[in-house]
Rosetta silent file (secondary structure, phi, psi, omega in degrees, C-alpha in Angstrom):
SEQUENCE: XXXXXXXXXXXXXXXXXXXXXXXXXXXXXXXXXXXXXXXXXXXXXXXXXXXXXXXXXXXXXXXXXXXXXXXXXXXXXXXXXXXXXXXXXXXXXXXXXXXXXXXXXXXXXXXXXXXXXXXXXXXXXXXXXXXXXXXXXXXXXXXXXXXXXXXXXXXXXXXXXXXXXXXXXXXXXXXXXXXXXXXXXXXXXXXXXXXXXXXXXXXXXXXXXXXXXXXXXXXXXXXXXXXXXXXXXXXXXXXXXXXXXXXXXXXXXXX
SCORE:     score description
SCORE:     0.000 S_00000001
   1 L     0.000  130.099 -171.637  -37.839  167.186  215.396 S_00000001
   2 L  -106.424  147.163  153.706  -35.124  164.561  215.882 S_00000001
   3 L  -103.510  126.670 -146.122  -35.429  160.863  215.629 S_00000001
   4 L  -140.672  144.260 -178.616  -34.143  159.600  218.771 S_00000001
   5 L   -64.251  130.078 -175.138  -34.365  155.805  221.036 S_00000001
   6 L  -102.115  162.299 -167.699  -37.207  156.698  223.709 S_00000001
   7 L   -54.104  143.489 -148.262  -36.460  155.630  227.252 S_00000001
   8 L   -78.853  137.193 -168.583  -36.449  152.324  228.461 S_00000001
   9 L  -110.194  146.029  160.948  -39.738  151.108  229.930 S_00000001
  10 L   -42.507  139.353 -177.510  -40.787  149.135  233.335 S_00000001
  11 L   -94.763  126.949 -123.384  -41.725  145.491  232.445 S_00000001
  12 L  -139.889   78.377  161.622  -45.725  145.776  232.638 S_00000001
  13 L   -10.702  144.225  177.469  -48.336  142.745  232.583 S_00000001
  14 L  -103.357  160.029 -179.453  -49.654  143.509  228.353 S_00000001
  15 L  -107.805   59.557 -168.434  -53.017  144.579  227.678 S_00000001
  16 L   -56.114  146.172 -151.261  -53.421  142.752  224.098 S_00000001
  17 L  -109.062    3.846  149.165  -56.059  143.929  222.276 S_00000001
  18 L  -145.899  169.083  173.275  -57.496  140.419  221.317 S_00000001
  19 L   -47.511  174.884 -169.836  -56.005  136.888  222.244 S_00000001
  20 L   -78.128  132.691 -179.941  -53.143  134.975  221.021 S_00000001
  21 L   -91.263   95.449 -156.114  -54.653  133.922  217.271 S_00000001
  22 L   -71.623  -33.048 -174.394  -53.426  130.393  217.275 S_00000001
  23 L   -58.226  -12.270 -163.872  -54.509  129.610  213.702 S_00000001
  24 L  -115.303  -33.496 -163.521  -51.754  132.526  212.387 S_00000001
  25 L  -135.495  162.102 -179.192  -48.787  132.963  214.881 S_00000001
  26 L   -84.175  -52.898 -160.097  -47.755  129.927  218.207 S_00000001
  27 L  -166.769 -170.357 -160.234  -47.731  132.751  220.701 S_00000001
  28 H   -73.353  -48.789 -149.097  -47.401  136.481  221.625 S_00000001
  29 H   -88.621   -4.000  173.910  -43.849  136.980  221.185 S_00000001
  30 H  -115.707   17.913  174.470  -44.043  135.464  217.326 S_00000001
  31 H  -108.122   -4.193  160.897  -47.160  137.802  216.549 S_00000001
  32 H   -67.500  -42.777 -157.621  -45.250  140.940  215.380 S_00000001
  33 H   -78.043  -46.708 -173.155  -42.783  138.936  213.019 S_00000001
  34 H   -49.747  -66.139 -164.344  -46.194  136.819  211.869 S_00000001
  35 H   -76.863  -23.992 -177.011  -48.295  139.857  210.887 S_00000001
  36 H   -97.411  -19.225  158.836  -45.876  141.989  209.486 S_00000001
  37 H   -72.889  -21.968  144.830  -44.744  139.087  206.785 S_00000001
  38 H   -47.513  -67.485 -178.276  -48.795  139.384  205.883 S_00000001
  39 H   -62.491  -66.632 -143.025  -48.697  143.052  205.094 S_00000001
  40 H   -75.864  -14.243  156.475  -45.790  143.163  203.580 S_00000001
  41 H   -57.378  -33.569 -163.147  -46.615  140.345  201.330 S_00000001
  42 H  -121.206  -11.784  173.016  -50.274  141.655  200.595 S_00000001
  43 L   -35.090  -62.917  175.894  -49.091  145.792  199.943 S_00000001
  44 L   -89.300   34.986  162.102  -48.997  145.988  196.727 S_00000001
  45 L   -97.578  -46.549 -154.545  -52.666  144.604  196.834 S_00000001
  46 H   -28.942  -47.134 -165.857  -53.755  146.178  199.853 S_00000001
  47 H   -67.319  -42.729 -179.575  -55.407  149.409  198.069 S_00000001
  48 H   -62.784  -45.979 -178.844  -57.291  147.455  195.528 S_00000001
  49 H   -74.638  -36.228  166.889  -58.856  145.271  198.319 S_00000001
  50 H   -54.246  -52.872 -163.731  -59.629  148.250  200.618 S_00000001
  51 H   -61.171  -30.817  170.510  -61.259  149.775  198.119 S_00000001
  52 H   -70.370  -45.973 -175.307  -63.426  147.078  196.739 S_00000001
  53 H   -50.001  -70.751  177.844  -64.007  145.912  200.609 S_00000001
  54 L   -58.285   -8.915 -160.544  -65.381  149.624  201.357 S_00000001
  55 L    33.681   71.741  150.182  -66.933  149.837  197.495 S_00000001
  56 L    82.285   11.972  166.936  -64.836  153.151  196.917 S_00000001
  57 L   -48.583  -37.228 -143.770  -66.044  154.738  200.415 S_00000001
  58 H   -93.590  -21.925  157.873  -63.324  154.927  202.459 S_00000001
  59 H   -36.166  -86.882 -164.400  -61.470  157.772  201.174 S_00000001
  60 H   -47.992  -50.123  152.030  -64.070  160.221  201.521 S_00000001
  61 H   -64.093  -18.807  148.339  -65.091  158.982  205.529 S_00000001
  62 H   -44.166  -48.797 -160.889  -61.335  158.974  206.100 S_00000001
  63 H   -88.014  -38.594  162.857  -61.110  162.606  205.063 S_00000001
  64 H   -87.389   -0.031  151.243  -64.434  163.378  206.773 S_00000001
  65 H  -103.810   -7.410  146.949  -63.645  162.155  209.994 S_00000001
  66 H   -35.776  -73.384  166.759  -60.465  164.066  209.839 S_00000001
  67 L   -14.777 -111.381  168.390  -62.634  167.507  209.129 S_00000001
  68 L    22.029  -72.370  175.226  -64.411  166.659  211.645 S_00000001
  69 L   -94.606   69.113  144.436  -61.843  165.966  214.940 S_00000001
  70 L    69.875    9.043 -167.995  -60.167  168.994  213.913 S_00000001
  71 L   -80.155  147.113  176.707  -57.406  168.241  211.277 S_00000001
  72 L  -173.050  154.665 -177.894  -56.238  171.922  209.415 S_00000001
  73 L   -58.953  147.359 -162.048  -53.640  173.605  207.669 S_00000001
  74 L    85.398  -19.175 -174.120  -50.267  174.099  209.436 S_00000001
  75 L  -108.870  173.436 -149.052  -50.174  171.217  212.234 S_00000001
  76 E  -107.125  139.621  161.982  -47.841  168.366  212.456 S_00000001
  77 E  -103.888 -166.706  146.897  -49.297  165.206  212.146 S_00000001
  78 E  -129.696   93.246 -157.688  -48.653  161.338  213.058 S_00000001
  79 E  -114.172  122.770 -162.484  -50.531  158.549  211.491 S_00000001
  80 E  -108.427  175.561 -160.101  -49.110  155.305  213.327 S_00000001
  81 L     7.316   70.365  175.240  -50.222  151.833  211.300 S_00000001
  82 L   -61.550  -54.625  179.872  -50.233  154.060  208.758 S_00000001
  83 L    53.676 -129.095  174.856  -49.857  151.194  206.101 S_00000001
  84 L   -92.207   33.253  160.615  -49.827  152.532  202.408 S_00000001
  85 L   112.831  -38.729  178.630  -50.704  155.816  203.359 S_00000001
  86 L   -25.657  -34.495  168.669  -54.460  156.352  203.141 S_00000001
  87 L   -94.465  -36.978 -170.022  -54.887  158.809  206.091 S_00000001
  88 H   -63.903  -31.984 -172.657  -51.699  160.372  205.626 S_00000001
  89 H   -75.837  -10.240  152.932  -52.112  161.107  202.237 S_00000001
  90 H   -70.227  -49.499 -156.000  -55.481  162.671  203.171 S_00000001
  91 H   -72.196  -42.316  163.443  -53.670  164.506  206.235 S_00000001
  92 H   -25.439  -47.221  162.608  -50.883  165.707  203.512 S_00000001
  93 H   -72.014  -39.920  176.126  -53.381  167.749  201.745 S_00000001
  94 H   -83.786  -20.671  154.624  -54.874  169.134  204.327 S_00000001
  95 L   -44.225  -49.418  159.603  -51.845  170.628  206.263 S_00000001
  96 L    83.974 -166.014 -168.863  -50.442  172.074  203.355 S_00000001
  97 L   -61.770  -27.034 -171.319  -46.442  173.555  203.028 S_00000001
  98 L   -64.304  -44.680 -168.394  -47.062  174.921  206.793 S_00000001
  99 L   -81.736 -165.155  179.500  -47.689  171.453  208.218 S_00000001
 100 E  -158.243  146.896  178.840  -45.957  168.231  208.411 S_00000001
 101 L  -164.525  126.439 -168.810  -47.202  164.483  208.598 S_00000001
 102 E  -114.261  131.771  172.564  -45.107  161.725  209.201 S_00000001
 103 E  -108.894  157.779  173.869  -46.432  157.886  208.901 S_00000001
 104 E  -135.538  154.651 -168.983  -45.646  155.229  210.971 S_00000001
 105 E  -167.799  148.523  118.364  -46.158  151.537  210.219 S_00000001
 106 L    -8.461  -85.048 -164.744  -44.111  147.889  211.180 S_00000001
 107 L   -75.620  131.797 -174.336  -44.374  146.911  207.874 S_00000001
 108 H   -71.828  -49.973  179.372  -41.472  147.866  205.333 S_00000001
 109 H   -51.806  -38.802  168.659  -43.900  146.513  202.347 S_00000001
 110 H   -77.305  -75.200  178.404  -46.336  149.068  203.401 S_00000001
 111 H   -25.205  -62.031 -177.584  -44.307  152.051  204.122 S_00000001
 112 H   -52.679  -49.252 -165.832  -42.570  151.204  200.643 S_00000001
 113 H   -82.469  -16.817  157.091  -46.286  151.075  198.886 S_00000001
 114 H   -61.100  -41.954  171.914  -47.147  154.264  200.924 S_00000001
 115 H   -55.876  -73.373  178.714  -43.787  156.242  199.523 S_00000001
 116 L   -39.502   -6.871 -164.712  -45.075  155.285  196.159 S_00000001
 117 L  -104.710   -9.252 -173.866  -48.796  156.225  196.707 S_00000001
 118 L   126.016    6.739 -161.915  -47.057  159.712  197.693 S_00000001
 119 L  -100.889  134.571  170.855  -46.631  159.873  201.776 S_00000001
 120 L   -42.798  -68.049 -140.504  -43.471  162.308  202.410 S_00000001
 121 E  -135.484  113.959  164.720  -41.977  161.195  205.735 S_00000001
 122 E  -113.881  143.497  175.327  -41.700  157.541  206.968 S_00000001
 123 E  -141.840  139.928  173.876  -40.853  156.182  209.934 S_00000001
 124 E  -112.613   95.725 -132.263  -40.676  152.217  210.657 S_00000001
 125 L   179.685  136.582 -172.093  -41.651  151.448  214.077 S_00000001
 126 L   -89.610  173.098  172.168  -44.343  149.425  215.964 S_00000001
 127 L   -48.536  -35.404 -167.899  -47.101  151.545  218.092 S_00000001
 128 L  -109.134   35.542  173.393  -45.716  151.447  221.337 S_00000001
 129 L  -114.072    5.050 -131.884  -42.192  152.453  220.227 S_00000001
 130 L   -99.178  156.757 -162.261  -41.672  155.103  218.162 S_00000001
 131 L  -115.378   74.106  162.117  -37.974  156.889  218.185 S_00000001
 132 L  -162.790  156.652 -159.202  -39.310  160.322  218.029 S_00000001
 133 L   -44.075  165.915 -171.054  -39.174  163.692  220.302 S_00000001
 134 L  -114.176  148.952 -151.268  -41.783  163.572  222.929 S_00000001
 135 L    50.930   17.956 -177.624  -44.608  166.817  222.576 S_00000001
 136 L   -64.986  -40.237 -163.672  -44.574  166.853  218.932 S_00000001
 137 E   -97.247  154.409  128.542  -47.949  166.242  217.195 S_00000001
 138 L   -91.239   -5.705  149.198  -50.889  168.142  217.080 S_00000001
 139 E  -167.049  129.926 -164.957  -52.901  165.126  216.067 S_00000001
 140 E   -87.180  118.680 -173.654  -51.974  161.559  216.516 S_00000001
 141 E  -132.082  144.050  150.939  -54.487  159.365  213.868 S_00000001
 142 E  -142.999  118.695 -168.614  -54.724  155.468  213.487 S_00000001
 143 E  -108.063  143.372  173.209  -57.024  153.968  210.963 S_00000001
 144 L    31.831   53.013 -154.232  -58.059  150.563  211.623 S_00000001
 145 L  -136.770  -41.601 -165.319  -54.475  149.519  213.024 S_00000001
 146 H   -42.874  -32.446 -173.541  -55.574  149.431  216.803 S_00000001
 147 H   -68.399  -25.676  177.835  -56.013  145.748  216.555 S_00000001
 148 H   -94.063    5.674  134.208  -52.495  144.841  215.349 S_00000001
 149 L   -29.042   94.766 -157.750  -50.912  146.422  218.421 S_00000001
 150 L   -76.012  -16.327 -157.206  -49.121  144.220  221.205 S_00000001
 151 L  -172.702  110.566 -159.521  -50.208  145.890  224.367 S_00000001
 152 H   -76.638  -37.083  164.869  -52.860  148.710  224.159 S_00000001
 153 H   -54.389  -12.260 -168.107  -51.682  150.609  227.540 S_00000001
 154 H   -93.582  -51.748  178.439  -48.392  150.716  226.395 S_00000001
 155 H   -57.535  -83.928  178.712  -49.203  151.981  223.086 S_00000001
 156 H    -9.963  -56.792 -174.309  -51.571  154.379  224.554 S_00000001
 157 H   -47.065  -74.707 -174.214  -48.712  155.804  226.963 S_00000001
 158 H   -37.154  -55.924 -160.816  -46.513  156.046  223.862 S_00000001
 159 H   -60.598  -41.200 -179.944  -49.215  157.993  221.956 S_00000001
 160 H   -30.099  -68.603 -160.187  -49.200  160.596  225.105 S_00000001
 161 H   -53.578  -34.526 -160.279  -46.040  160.962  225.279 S_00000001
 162 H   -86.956   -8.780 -179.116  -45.690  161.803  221.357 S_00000001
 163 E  -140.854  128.053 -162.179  -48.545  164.636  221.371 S_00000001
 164 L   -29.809 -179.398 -177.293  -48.127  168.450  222.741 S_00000001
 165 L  -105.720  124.423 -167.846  -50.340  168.782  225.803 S_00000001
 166 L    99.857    8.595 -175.582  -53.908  169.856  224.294 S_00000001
 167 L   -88.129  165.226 -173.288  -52.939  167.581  221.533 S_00000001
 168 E  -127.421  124.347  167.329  -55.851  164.947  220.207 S_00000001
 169 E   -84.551  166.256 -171.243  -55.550  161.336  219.251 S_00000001
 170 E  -151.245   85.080  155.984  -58.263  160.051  216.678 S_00000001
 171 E   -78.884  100.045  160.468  -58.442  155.876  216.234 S_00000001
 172 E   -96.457  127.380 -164.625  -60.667  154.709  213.845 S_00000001
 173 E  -141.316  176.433 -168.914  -61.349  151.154  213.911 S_00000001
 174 E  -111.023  124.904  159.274  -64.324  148.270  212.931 S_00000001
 175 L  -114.309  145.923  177.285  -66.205  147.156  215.900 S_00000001
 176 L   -82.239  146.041 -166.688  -67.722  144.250  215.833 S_00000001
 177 L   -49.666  122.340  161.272  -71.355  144.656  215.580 S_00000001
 178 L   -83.872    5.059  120.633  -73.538  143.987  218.905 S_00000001
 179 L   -30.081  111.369  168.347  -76.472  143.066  217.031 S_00000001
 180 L   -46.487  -72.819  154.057  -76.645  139.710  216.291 S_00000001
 181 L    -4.716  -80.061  157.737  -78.229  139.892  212.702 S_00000001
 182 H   -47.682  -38.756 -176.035  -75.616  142.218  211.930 S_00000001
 183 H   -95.904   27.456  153.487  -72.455  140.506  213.211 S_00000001
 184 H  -116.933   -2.449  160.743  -73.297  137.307  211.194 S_00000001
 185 H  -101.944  -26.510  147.406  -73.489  139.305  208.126 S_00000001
 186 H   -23.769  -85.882 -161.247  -70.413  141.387  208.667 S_00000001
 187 H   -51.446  -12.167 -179.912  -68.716  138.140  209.134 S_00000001
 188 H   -96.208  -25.579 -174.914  -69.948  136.863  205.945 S_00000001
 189 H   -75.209  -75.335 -149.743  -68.681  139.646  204.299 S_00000001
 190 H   -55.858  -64.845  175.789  -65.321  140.360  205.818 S_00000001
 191 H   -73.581  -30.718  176.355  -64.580  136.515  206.117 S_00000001
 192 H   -82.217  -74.233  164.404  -66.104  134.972  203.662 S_00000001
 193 H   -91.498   14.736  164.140  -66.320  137.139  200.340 S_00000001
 194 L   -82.940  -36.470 -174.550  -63.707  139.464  200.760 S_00000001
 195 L   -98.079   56.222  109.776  -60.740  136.757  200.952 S_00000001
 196 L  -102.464  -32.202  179.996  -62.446  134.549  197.977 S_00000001
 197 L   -95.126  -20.190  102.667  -62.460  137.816  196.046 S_00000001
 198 L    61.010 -120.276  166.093  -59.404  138.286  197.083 S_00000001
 199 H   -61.578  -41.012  169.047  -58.196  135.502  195.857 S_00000001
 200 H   -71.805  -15.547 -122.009  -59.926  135.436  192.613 S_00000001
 201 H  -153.541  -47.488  154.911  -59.050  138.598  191.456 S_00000001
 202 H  -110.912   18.434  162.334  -55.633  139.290  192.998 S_00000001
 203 L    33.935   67.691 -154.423  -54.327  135.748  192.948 S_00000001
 204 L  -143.585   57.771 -161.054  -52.844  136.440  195.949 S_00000001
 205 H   -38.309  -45.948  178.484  -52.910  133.096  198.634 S_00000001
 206 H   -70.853  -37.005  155.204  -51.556  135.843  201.299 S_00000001
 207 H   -31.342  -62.867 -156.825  -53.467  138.340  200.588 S_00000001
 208 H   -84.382  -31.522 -178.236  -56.785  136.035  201.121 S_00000001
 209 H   -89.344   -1.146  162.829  -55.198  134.932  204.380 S_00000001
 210 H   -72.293  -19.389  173.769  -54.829  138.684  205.726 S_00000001
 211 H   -84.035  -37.535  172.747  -58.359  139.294  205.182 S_00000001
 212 H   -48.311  -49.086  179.630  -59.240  136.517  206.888 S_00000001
 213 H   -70.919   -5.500  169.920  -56.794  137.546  209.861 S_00000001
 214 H   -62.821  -63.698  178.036  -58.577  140.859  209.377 S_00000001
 215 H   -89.043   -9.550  176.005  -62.039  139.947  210.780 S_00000001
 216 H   -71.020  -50.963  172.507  -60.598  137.569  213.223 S_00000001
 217 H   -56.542  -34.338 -177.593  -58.851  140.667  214.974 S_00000001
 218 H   -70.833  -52.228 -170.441  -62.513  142.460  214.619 S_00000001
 219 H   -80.221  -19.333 -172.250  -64.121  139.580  216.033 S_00000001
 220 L  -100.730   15.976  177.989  -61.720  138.556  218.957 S_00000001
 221 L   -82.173  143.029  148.369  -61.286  142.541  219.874 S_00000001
 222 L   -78.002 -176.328 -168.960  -61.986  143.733  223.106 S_00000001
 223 L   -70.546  133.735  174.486  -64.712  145.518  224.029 S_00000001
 224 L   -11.575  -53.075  174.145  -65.166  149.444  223.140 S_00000001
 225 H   -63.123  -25.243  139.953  -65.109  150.095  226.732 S_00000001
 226 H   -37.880  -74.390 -145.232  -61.616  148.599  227.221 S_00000001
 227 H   -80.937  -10.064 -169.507  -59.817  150.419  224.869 S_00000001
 228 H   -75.742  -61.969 -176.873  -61.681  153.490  226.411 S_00000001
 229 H   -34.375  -72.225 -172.334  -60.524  152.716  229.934 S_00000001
 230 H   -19.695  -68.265  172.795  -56.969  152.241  228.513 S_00000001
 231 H    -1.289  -68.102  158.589  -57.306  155.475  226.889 S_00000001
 232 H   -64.039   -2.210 -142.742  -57.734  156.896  230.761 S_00000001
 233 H  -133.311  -24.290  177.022  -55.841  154.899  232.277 S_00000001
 234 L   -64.409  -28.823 -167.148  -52.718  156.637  229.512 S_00000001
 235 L   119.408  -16.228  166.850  -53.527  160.213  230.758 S_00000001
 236 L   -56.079  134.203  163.127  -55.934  161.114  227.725 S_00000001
 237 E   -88.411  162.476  119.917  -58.897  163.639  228.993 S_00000001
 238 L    96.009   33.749  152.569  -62.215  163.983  227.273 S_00000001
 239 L   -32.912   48.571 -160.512  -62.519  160.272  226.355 S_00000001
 240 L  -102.303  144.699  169.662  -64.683  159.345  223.872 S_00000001
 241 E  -109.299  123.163  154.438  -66.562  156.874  221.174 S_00000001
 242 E  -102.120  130.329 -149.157  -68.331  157.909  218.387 S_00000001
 243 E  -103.702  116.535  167.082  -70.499  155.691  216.789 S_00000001
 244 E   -87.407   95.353  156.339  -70.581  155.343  212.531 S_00000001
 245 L    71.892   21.943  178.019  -73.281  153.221  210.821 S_00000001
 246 L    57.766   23.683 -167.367  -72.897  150.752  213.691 S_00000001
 247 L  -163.375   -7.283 -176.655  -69.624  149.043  213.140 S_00000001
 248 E  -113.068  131.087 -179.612  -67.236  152.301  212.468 S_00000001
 249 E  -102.325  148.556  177.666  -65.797  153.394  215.948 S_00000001
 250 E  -116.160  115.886 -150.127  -64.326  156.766  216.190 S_00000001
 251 E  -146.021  104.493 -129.866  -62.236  156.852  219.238 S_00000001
 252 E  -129.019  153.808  150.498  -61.039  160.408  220.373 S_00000001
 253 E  -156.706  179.970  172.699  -59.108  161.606  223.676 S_00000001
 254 E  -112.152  132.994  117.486  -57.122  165.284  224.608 S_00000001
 255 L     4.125    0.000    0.000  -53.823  164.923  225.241 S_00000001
């Protein structure tokens, strides 16, 4: 596998996968530059705050919705907003010496706190871009990343193109709740006491405003049924959502 520029694409209306967030970036074309001077600013927190966010969870439902859609020793992975590593470094184990798993992430501050947590293979590269042979993967993964995407058909396309035919993407992402009840205490959580603790704890002003910009992407996403359509609309078969505990989406297609 070579990394190589992939071919130049037809200019496309974007499918974004929430609105322009006025409070963080002026407009679409200043929301890559915006978001990736968050992460890379907030990295070497980022693990401590998942983990506290999740109370010490998220490992173990990482690794079992891996199982689960199929991950096993020997196949090549991809884990695109990748960040410091957390799926790969699950996918890493489970592949073994046969396999291979490559992360992919925007942010250089992540990628750098991923090499350090232990992920092999980096690549630095937004979703719907990646410089890398076309048919490669046997599973394509993104945890909680979909939202920080510019243009979900495009990215979709890209993921096609990037995984053999019979190959399976896996997106896990936070939906916001359809329950009322529920989505105003999610929102109390996510926005409210995760960026003050945060802030207390990792004295971190940027930090506390990526968690903020965190549930703002969750709440401003579109709807499940969108990103499904996309999905189809890329060339993925066998389209599907699986539902976790009513807020974790599992979002599967075949290749």
């Amino acid at each position: 596998m070579t990394l190589k520029g992939t071919a130049p694409k037809a200019a496309e209306p974007a499918m974004p996968p929430h609105p322009v967030l006025s409070g963080y970036y002026a407009n679409a074309d200043s929301r890559q530059a915006r978001v990736d001077a968050m992460f890379d600013a907030s990295a070497p927190h980022y693990d401590w705050i998942t983990a506290m966010m999740s109370f010490g969870s998220g490992r173990n439902y990482r690794a079992e919705a891996l199982r689960r859609h199929g991950l096993a020793e020997g196949m090549s992975v991809l884990d695109v907003g990748s960040g410091t590593g957390a799926l790969a470094l699950i996918a890493q184990d489970a592949v073994g010496d046969g396999g291979r798993v490559l992360a992919v992430d925007p942010s250089a501050g992540m990628l750098a706190q991923a090499r350090a947590n232990g992920v092999c293979e980096t690549v630095q590269a937004t979703g719907d871009d990646i410089p890398l042979d076309s048919d490669s993967f046997d599973l394509l993964s993104m945890g909680y990343a979909l939202r920080h995407v510019a243009d979900l058909e495009a990215t979709f396309r890209e993921y096609r193109r990037l995984l053999k035919p019979g190959g399976k993407l896996l997106l896990l992402e936070i939906t916001r709740p359809r329950n009322r009840l529920g989505f105003w205490c999610l929102r109390c959580y996510m926005r409210g006491v995760v960026p003050v603790i945060t802030r207390v704890f990792r004295r971190s002003p940027e930090a506390q405003e990526l968690m903020r910009y965190y549930w703002d992407t969750i709440e401003n996403c579109v709807p499940p049924e969108t990103i499904l359509a996309a999905m189809q609309d890329a060339g993925f078969s066998e389209v599907r959502r699986h539902v976790v505990m009513g807020i974790f989406s599992e979002y599967t297609g075949i290749a």
